[in-house]
């Protein structure tokens, strides 16, 4: 999990511009997805995380999402992604 979150935070702050997809064909990562959903709900993580992160149960769907987001990457803007950025309407 350390490497996953290191990669995710690196994407949020602009260390890299690659989209992140999690292939979860046996529901192993459902608790991870639930944790991120909970963090968004509690405003610990901003909802913009879903622009750069995708969970999929099908390889084809994950690859399609990665391909489409690699062609049109979301600009890394820590103010949009990180909760310690400027206050927004919450």
Short mmCIF file of C-alpha atoms in Angstrom, two decimals:
data_model
loop_
_atom_site.label_atom_id
_atom_site.label_comp_id
_atom_site.label_asym_id
_atom_site.label_seq_id
_atom_site.Cartn_x
_atom_site.Cartn_y
_atom_site.Cartn_z
CA UNK A 1 0.00 0.00 0.00
CA UNK A 2 2.92 2.32 0.65
CA UNK A 3 3.93 2.30 -3.01
CA UNK A 4 0.33 2.81 -4.13
CA UNK A 5 -0.14 5.90 -1.98
CA UNK A 6 3.34 7.19 -2.83
CA UNK A 7 2.43 6.94 -6.53
CA UNK A 8 -0.97 8.55 -5.94
CA UNK A 9 0.44 11.49 -3.97
CA UNK A 10 3.23 11.86 -6.52
CA UNK A 11 0.58 12.18 -9.23
CA UNK A 12 -1.39 14.71 -7.19
CA UNK A 13 1.61 16.98 -6.64
CA UNK A 14 2.94 16.63 -10.18
CA UNK A 15 5.92 14.27 -9.77
CA UNK A 16 4.49 12.35 -12.73
CA UNK A 17 1.56 12.73 -15.10
CA UNK A 18 0.45 9.14 -15.51
CA UNK A 19 -3.10 7.99 -14.73
CA UNK A 20 -3.48 5.25 -12.12
CA UNK A 21 -5.72 2.22 -12.56
CA UNK A 22 -6.25 -0.62 -10.13
CA UNK A 23 -7.28 -3.96 -11.63
CA UNK A 24 -9.44 -5.71 -9.07
CA UNK A 25 -10.84 -8.86 -10.62
CA UNK A 26 -11.26 -10.69 -7.29
CA UNK A 27 -12.48 -7.78 -5.13
CA UNK A 28 -9.22 -7.75 -3.18
CA UNK A 29 -8.96 -3.96 -3.47
CA UNK A 30 -12.56 -3.15 -2.51
CA UNK A 31 -11.44 -2.09 0.99
CA UNK A 32 -8.84 0.23 -0.56
CA UNK A 33 -11.47 1.79 -2.80
CA UNK A 34 -13.84 2.09 0.17
CA UNK A 35 -11.08 3.81 2.17
CA UNK A 36 -10.57 6.37 -0.59
CA UNK A 37 -14.34 6.88 -0.94
CA UNK A 38 -14.55 7.41 2.83
CA UNK A 39 -11.64 9.86 2.73
CA UNK A 40 -13.41 11.84 0.01
CA UNK A 41 -16.69 11.81 1.95
CA UNK A 42 -14.92 13.05 5.09
CA UNK A 43 -13.04 15.70 3.05
CA UNK A 44 -9.63 14.25 3.84
CA UNK A 45 -9.14 13.73 0.10
CA UNK A 46 -10.67 15.90 -2.59
CA UNK A 47 -13.10 14.42 -5.10
CA UNK A 48 -10.72 15.34 -7.93
CA UNK A 49 -8.80 12.16 -7.07
CA UNK A 50 -11.27 10.23 -9.27
CA UNK A 51 -9.98 12.16 -12.31
CA UNK A 52 -6.61 10.43 -11.96
CA UNK A 53 -7.54 7.15 -10.25
CA UNK A 54 -9.71 4.33 -11.56
CA UNK A 55 -10.72 0.95 -10.14
CA UNK A 56 -11.84 -1.73 -12.58
CA UNK A 57 -12.78 -5.38 -12.43
CA UNK A 58 -12.07 -5.91 -16.14
CA UNK A 59 -8.65 -5.63 -17.79
CA UNK A 60 -10.06 -4.16 -21.01
CA UNK A 61 -11.90 -1.44 -19.10
CA UNK A 62 -8.78 -0.56 -17.10
CA UNK A 63 -6.65 -0.40 -20.24
CA UNK A 64 -9.24 1.73 -22.07
CA UNK A 65 -9.38 4.16 -19.13
CA UNK A 66 -5.58 4.34 -18.93
CA UNK A 67 -5.27 4.93 -22.67
CA UNK A 68 -7.88 7.68 -22.76
CA UNK A 69 -6.42 9.44 -19.72
CA UNK A 70 -2.84 9.13 -20.99
CA UNK A 71 -3.87 10.94 -24.20
CA UNK A 72 -5.56 13.78 -22.29
CA UNK A 73 -3.86 13.92 -18.89
CA UNK A 74 -5.32 15.92 -16.03
CA UNK A 75 -3.04 18.79 -15.08
CA UNK A 76 -1.40 18.20 -11.72
CA UNK A 77 -2.63 20.98 -9.48
CA UNK A 78 -2.07 20.35 -5.77
CA UNK A 79 -4.67 23.00 -4.93
CA UNK A 80 -7.32 20.85 -6.63
CA UNK A 81 -6.16 17.55 -5.18
CA UNK A 82 -4.78 18.11 -1.72
CA UNK A 83 -7.02 19.04 1.21
CA UNK A 84 -4.59 21.59 2.57
CA UNK A 85 -4.99 23.71 -0.57
CA UNK A 86 -7.25 26.79 -0.74
CA UNK A 87 -10.70 26.44 0.76
CA UNK A 88 -13.50 25.62 -1.65
CA UNK A 89 -17.23 25.32 -1.16
CA UNK A 90 -17.51 22.13 0.84
#
